[in-house]
Coordinates of C-alpha atoms in Angstrom, one line a residue:
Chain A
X297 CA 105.7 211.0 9.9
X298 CA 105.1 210.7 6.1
X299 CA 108.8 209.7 6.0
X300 CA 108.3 207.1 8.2
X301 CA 105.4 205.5 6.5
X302 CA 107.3 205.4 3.2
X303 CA 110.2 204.0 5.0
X304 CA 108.2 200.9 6.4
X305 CA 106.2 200.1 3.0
X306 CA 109.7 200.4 1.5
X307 CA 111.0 197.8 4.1
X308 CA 108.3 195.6 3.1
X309 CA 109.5 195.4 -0.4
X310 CA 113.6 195.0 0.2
X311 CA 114.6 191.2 -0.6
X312 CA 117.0 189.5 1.9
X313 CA 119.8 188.3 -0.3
X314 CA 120.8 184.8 -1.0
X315 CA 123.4 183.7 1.6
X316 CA 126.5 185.2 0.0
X317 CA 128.9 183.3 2.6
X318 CA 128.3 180.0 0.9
X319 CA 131.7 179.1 -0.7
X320 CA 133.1 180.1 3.1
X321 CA 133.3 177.1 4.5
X322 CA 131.1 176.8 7.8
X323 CA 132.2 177.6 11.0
X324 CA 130.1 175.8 13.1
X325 CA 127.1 177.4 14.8
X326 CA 126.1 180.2 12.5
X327 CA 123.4 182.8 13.8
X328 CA 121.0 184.1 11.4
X329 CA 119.7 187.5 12.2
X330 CA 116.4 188.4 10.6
X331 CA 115.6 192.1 9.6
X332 CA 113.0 192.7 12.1
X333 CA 113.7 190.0 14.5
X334 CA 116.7 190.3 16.2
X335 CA 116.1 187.9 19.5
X336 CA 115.6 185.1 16.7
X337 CA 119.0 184.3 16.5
X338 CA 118.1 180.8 14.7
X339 CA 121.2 178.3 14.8
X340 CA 122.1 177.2 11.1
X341 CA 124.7 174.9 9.4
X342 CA 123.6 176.8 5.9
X343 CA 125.8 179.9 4.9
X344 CA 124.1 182.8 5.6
X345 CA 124.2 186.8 4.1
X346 CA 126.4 188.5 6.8
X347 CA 123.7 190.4 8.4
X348 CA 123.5 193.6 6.1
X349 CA 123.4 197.3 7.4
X350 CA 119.4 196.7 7.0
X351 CA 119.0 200.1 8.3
X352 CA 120.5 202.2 5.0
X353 CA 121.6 205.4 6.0
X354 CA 123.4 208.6 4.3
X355 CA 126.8 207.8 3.1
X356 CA 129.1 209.7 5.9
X357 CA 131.2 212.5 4.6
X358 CA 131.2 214.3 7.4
X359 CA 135.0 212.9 9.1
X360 CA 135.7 216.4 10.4
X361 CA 133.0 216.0 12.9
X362 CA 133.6 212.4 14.0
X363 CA 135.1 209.4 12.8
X364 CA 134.3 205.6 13.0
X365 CA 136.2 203.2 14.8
X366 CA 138.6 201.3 13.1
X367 CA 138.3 197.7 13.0
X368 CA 142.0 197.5 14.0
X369 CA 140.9 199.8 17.3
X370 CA 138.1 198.2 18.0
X371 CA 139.8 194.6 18.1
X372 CA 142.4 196.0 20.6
X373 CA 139.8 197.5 22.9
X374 CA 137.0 194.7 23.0
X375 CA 139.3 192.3 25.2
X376 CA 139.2 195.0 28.0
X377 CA 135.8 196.0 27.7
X378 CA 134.8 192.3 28.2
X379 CA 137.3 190.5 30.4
X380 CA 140.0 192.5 31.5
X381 CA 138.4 194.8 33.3
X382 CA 140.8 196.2 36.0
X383 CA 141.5 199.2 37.6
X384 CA 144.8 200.5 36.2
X385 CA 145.6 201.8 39.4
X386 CA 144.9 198.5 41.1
X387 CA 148.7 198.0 42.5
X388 CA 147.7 194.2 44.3
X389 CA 146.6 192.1 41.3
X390 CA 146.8 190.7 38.1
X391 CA 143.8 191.9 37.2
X392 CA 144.9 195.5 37.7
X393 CA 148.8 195.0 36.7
X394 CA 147.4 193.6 33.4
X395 CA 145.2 197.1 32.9
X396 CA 147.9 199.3 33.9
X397 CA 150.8 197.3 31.0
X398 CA 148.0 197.9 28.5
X399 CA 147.7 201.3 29.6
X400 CA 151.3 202.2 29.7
X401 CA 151.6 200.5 26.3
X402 CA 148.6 202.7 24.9
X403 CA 150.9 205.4 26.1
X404 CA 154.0 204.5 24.3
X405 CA 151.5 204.2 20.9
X406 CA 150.4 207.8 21.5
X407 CA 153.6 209.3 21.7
X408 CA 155.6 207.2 19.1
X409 CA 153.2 208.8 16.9
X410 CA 154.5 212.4 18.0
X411 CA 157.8 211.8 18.7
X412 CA 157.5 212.3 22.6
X413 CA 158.5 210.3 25.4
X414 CA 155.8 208.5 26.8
X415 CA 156.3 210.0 30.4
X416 CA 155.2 213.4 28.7
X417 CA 151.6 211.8 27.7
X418 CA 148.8 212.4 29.9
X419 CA 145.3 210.9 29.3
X420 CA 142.4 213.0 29.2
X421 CA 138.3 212.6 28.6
X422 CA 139.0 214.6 25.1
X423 CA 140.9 217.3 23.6
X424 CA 138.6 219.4 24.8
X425 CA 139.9 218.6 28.3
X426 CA 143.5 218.9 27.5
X427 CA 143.1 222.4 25.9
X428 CA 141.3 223.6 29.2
X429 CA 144.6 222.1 31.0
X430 CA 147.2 224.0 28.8
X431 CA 145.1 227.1 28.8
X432 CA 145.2 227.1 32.7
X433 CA 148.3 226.2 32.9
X434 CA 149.2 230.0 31.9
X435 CA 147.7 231.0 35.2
X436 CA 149.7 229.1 37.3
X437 CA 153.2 230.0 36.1
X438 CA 152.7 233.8 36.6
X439 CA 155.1 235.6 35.6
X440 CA 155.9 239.3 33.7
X441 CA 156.8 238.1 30.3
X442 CA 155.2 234.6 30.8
X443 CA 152.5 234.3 27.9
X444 CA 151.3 231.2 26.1
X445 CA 150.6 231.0 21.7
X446 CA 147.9 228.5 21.1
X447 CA 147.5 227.6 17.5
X448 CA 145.3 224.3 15.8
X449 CA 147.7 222.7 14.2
X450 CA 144.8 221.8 11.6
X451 CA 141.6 223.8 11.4
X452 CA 138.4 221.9 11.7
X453 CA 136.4 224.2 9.0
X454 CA 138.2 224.9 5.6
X455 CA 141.4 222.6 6.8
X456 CA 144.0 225.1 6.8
X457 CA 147.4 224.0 8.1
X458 CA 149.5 226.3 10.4
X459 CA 152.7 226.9 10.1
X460 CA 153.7 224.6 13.3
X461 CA 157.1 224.6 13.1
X462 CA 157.9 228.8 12.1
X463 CA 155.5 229.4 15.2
X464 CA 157.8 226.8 17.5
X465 CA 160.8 228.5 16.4
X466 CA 159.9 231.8 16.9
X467 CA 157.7 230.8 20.8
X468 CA 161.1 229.0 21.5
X469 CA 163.5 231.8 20.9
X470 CA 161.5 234.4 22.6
X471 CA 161.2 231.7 25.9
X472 CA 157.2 231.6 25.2
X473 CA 155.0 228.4 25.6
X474 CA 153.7 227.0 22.3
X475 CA 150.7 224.8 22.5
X476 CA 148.6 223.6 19.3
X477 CA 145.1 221.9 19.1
X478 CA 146.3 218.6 17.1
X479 CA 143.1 217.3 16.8
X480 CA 142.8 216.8 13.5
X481 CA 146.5 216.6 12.5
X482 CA 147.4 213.9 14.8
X483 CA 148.0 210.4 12.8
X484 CA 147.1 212.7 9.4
X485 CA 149.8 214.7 8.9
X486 CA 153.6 214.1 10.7
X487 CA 154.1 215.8 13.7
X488 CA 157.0 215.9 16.0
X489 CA 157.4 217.8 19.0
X490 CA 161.0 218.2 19.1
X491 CA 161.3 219.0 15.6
X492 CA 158.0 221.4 15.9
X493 CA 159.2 222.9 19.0
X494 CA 155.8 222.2 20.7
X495 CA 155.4 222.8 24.3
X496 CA 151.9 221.2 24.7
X497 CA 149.9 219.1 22.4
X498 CA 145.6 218.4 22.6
X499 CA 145.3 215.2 21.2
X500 CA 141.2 213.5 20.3
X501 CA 140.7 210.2 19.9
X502 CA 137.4 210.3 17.8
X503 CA 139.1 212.3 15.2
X504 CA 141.6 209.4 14.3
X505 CA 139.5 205.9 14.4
X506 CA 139.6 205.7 17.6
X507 CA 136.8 205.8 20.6
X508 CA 134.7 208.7 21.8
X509 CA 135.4 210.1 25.3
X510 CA 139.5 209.6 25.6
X511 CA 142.1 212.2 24.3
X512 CA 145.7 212.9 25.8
X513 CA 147.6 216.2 26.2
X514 CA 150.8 215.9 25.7
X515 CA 153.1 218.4 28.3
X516 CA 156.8 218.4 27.6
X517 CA 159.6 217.3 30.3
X518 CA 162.6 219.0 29.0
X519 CA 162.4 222.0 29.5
X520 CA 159.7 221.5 31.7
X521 CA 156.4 222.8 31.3
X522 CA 154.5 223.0 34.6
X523 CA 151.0 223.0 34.6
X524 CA 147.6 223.3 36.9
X525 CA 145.8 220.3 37.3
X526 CA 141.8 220.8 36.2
X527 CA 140.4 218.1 38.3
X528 CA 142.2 217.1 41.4
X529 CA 141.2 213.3 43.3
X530 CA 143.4 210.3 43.6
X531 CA 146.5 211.9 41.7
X532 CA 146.2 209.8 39.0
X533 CA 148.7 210.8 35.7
X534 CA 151.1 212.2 37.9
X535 CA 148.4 214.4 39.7
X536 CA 148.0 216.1 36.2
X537 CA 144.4 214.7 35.6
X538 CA 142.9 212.8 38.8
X539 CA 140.7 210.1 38.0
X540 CA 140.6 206.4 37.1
X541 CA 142.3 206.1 33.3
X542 CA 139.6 204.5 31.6
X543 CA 141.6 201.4 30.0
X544 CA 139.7 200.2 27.2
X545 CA 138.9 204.2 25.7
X546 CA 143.5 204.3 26.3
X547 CA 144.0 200.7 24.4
X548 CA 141.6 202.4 21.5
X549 CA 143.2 205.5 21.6
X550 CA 146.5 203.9 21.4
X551 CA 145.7 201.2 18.7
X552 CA 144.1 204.2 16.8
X553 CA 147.8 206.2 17.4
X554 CA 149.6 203.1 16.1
X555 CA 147.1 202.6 13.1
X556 CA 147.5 205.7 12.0
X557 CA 151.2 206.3 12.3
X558 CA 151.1 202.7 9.6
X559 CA 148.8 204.0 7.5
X560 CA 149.5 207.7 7.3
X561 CA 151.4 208.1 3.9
X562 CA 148.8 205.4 2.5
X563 CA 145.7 207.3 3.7
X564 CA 147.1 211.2 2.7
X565 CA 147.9 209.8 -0.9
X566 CA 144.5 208.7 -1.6
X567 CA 142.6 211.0 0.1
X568 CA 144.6 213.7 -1.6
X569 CA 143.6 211.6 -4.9
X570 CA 139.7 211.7 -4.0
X571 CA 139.8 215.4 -2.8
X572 CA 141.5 216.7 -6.2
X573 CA 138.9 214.4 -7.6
X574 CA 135.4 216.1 -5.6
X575 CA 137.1 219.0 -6.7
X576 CA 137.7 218.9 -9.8
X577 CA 134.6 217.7 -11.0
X578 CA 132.5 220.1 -8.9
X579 CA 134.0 223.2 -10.1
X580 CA 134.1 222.0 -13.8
X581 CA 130.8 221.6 -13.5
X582 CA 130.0 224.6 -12.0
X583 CA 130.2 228.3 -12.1
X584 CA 130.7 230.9 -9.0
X585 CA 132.5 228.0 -6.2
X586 CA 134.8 228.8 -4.1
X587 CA 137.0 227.0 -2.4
X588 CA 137.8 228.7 1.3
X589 CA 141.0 228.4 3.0
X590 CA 144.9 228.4 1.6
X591 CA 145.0 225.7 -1.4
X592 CA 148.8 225.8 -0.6
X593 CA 148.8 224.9 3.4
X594 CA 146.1 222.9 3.2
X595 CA 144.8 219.3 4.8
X596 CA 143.1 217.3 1.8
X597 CA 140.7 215.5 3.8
X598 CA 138.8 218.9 4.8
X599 CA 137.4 220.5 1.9
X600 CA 135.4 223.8 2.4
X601 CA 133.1 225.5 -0.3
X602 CA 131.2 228.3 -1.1
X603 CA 128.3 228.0 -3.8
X604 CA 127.0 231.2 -4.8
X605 CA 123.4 232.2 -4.5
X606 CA 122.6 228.8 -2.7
X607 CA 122.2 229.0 0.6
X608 CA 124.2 226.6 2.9
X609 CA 121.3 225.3 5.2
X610 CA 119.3 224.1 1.8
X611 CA 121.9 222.6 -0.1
X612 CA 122.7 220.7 2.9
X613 CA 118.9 219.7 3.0
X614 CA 118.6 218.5 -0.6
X615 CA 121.9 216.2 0.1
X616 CA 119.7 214.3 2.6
X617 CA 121.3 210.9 1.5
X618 CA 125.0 212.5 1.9
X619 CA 126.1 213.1 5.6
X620 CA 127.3 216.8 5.5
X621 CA 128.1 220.0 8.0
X622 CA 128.6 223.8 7.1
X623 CA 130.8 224.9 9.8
X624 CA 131.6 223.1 12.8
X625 CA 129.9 220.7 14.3
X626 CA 130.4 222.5 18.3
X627 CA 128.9 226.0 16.8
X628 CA 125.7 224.2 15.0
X629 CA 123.5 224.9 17.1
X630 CA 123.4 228.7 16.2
X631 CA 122.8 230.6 12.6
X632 CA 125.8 232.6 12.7
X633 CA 128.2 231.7 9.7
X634 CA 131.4 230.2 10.5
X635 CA 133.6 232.7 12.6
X636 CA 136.5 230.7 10.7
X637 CA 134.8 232.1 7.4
X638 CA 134.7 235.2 8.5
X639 CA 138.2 235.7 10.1
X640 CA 139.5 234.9 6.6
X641 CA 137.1 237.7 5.2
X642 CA 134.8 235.7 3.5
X643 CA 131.8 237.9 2.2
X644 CA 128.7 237.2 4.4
X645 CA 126.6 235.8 1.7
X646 CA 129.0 233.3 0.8
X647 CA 129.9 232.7 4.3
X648 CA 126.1 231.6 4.7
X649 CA 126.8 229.1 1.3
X650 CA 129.1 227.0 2.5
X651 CA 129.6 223.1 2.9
X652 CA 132.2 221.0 4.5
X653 CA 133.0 218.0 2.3
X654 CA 134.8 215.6 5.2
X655 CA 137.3 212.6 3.4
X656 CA 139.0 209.8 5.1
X657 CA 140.2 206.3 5.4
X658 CA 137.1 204.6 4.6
X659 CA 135.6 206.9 1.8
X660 CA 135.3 205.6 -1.5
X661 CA 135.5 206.8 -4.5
X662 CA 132.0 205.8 -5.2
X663 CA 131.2 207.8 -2.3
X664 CA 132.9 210.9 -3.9
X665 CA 131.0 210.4 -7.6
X666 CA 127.4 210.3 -6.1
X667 CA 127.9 213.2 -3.7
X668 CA 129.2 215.2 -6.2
X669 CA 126.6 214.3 -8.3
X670 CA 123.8 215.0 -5.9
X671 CA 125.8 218.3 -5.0
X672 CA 126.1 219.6 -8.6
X673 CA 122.5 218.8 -9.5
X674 CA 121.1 220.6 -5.8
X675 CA 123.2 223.5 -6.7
X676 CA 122.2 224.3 -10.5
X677 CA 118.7 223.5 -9.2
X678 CA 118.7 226.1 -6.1
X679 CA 119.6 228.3 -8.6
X680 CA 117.5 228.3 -11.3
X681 CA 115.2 228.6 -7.8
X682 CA 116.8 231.7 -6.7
X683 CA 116.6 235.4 -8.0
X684 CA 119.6 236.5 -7.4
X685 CA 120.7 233.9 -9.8
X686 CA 118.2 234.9 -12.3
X687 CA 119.5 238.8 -11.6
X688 CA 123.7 237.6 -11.9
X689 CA 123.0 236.2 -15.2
X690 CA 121.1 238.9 -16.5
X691 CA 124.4 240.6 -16.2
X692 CA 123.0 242.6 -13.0
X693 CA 125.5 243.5 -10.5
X694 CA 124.5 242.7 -7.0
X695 CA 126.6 244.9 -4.8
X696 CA 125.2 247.7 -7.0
X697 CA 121.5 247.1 -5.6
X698 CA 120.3 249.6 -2.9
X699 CA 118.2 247.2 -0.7
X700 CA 115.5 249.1 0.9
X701 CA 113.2 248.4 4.0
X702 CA 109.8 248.4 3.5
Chain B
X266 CA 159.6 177.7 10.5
X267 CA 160.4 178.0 6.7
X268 CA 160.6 180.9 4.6
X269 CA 157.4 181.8 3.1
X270 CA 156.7 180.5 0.0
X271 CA 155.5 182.0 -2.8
X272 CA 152.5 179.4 -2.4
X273 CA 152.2 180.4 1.1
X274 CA 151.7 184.4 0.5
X275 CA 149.2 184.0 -2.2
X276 CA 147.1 181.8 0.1
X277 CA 147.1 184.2 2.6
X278 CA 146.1 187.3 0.2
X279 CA 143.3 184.5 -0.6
X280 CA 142.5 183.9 3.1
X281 CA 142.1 187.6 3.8
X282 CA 140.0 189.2 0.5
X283 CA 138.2 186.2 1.3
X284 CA 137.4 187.1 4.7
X285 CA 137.0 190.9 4.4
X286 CA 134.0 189.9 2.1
X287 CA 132.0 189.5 5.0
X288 CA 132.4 192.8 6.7
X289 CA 128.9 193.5 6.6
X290 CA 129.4 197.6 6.8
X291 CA 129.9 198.9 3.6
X292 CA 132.4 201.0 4.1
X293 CA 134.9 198.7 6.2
X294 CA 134.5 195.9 3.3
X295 CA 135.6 198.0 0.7
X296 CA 138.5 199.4 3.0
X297 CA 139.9 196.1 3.9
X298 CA 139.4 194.7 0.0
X299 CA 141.5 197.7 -1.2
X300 CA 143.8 198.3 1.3
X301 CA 145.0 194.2 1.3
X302 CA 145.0 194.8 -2.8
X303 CA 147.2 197.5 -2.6
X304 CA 149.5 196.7 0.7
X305 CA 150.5 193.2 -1.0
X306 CA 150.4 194.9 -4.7
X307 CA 153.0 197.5 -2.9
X308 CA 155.7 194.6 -1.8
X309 CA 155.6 192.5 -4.3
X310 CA 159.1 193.1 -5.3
X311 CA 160.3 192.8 -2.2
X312 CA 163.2 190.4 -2.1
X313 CA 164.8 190.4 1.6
X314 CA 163.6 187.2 3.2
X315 CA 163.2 188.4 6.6
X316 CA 161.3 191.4 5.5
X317 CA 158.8 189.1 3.7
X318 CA 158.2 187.1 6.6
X319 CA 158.2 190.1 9.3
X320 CA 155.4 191.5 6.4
X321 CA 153.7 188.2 6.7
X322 CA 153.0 187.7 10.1
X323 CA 152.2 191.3 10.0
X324 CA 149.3 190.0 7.6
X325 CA 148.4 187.0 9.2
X326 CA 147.8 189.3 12.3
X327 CA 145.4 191.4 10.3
X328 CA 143.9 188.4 9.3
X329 CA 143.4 187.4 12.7
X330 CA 142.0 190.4 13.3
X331 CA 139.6 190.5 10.1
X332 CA 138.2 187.3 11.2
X333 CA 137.2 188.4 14.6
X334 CA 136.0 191.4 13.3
X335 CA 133.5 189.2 10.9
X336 CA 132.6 186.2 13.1
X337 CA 129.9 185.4 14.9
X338 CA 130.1 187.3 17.5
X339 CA 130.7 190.5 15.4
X340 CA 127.3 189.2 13.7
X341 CA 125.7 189.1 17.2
X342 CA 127.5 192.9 18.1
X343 CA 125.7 193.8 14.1
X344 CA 122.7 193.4 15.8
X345 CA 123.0 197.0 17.7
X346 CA 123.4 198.8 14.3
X347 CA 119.6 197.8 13.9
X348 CA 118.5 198.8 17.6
X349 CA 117.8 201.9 18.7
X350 CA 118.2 203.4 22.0
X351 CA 115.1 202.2 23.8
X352 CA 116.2 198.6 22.2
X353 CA 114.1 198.5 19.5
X354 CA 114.4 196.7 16.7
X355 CA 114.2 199.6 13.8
X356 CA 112.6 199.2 10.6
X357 CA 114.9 198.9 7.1
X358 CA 115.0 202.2 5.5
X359 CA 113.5 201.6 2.5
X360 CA 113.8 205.1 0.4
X361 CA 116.7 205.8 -1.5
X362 CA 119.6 206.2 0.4
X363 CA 123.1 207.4 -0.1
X364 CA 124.2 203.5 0.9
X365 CA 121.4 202.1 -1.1
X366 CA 122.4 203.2 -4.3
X367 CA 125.9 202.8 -4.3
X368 CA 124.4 198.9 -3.4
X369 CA 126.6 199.5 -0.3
X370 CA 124.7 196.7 1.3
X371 CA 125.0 192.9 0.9
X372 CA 121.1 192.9 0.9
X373 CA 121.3 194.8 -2.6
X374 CA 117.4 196.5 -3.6
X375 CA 117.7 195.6 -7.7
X376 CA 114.7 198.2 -7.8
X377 CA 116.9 201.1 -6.5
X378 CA 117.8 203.7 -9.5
X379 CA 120.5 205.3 -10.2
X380 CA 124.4 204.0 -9.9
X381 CA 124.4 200.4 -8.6
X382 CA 127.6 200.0 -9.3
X383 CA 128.7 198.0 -6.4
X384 CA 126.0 196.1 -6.4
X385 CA 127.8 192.6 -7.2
X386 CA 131.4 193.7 -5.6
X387 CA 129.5 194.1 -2.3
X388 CA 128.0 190.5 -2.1
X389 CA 130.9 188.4 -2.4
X390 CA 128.9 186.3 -4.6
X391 CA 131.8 187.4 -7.7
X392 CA 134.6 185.1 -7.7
X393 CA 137.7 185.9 -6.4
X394 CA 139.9 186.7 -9.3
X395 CA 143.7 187.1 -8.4
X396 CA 145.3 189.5 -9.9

């Protein structure tokens, strides 16, 4: 409540800057939106400041989670959210023949960008979805040696890449169904079903730019992979996945495939730059970090640390103007430390001091300074805060402590 | 249509920087700045006339594309980043934020501390200075 207070004296105080459009020449009717008013859209001929995020918030470096839409995505999806509004499936009018070319060419995007025929590309609420298909999918082909290797191609905690294409070989040779959790590989790192071997692919849209609510599992033809449909209806997506496809969430997700396939070299060569940068200048600064997860196989834009004697939960507190996560954002809701941590062998106490650093398309640089700023000066401060610091540099060593209950 | 001129490509780097100025979110207007500084930066050297003009309508797409994304109507759309879910208007946040003091918004606070480094680039008010 004493936040909110602050907030709204603040507010008070904030200038609206000069109209910085003025050398643009005018367009026409201009609206200018006030702070506080926005019903007083107030017709002008004078240049106006585009109207500023007026609500500040942290800077977002939390990519791992969610993403924002691309501009490029959300261009390609507005037209169908506003005007073309058919039903895909509508097989008597323009209005639906229009939705289903946009939907079949959402398709082609999606799987130009994994090297699949767009007749193996089925449209789905979310990877989420597509992994519950390709899971059940081992139930219905029941058969003595039938099993199924599920792998994430890219893991969502510390970043780690599998080896995608050793684990193809080997599922292919012994005649066993390879699926992977693309999620956050797709449009990041090249993938190619053939090539990789895959069998069956999970595929998010808001991890790439695109909209929440669409994903697409991709099943292969040849040879083909049979699988059980989850929710049965109208037999929609070749009575894989029964249900209206939602055309403008397809056009985003396949604008956001396209995007990405453009800009993937661009985007992992400068967020490779800023993570070696966050890095660096973290662990130069400080003492006892640790960076979880292979340095070798690893995604740049997911970076993973462990600050000793700080505890995870506060360091994210005191970063209040920096949008962070420890762990994943689907297993927040409890205490336990990462299971990902863990798995790897992480000590418990470190497993409780660890931060996800998220970096994408649109960080900048700027971005990367001040939270490493903020993160260096939180940590030395926590320390000088915490005894067990206090105890590590008096040379104590902490394993060697007998902890007693009183 | 005649090859693109040297002219012709230079106005349309101008057109877009231009134009990506008035992304009002922070971080798409320093995306598109860079990312059209560095895509024409890239092919600068490149000599094949038909790959210059494919790259060019490729651009003037993305142009198209910027200045729907930054016209009125985007302005009107802006509106819902101030709104919350019961469609109220909400109040600027006035303590120091992450966005505030990288100056990440047009509507730069000179009072905040700390870095303001982008507090001119993210105006537009700089000149345009081609390099």
């Amino acid at each position: 409540m004493l936040l909110r207070t602050a907030w709204r004296r603040a507010a008070a105080a904030v200038p609206v800057a000069p109209g910085s459009r003025s050398e643009a020449p005018t367009r026409g009717l201009r609206l200018r939106v006030v702070d506080h008013a926005p019903q007083s859209a107030v017709p002008s001929d004078t240049a106006t400041a585009p109207p500023a995020e007026s609500v500040l918030r942290p800077l977002y470096m939390d990519v791992q989670a969610t993403t924002p839409l691309d501009p490029r995505v959300l261009d390609a999806m507005l037209p169908y959210l506003v005007n073309y509004y058919g039903n895909p499936h509508s097989r008597t009018h323009a209005y639906g023949w229009e939705s289903e070319a946009a939907m079949e060419h959402a398709r082609q995007q999606v799987a130009s960008l994994i090297g699949a025929d767009p007749r193996e590309i089925i449209f789905t609420s979310g990877a989420t979805e597509s992994n519950n298909i390709a899971i059940k999918e081992l139930e219905s082909a029941i058969q003595p040696d039938t099993s199924l290797v599920s792998v994430m191609t890219v893991n969502n905690e510390i970043g780690v890449k599998q080896p995608i294409a050793e684990i193809g070989q080997i599922c292919s040779s012994r005649k066993v169904y390879f699926h992977t959790d693309a999620a956050q590989a797709v449009g990041k790192i090249p993938l190619d079903v053939n090539d990789m071997k895959i069998d069956l692919m999970s595929i998010s849209g808001h991890k790439i730019y695109g909209p929440k609510g669409v994903g697409a599992i991709y099943i292969r033809r040849r040879p083909r992979v049979r699988v059980e449909a989850l929710q049965s209806g109208g037999g929609q997506e070749r009575g894989m996945r029964s249900g209206t496809v939602p055309t403008p969430l397809v056009v985003g997700l396949g604008a956001a495939c396209e995007v990405a396939q453009q800009e993937m070299e661009y985007d992992h060569k400068r967020i490779s730059k800023l993570a070696d940068r966050l890095t660096q200048k973290i662990m130069k600064s400080l003492p006892d970090v640790v960076m979880n997860g292979d340095p070798e196989h690893h995604y740049p834009g997911c970076i993973n640390l462990s600050f000793a004697y700080v505890e995870g939960e506060s360091l994210l507190m005191a970063l209040k103007d920096v949008a962070l996560s420890s762990g994943s954002a689907c297993t927040s809701a409890s205490l336990e430390p990462s299971y990902v941590l863990r798995a790897i062998g992480t000590d418990e106490d470190l497993a409780h001091s660890s931060i996800r650093f998220g970096i994408g398309r649109f960080t900048t640089e700027e971005e990367v300074d001040y939270t490493v700023e903020k993160c260096i000066h939180h940590v030395k401060r926590l320390r000088e805060m915490s005894p067990l610091w206090e105890m590590v540099q008096d040379g104590i060593d902490l394993k060697s402590i007998k902890w007693t209950q009183h | 249509m005649a090859a693109s001129s040297r002219a012709q490509v230079l106005d349309l780097y101008r057109a877009m920087l231009r134009e990506s100025k008035h992304f009002s979110a922070y971080n798409y207007r320093t995306y598109a700045v860079r990312r059209i500084r560095d895509a024409f930066r890239e092919n600068k050297n490149v000599k094949d006339p038909a790959e210059i003009q494919a790259l060019v309508n490729k651009a003037k797409r993305d142009l198209g594309i910027i200045r729907r994304q930054t016209s009125d109507a985007q302005v009107v759309l802006s509106i819902y980043s101030r709104i919350d879910h019961h469609g109220n208007s909400k109040e600027t946040s006035g303590s120091i934020t992450g966005q505030q003091i990288l100056g990440a918004s047009p509507v730069t606070n000179a009072n905040a501390p700390g870095p303001n480094v982008l507090a001119l680039k993210g105006t537009g008010l700089s000149g345009l200075k081609l390099g």
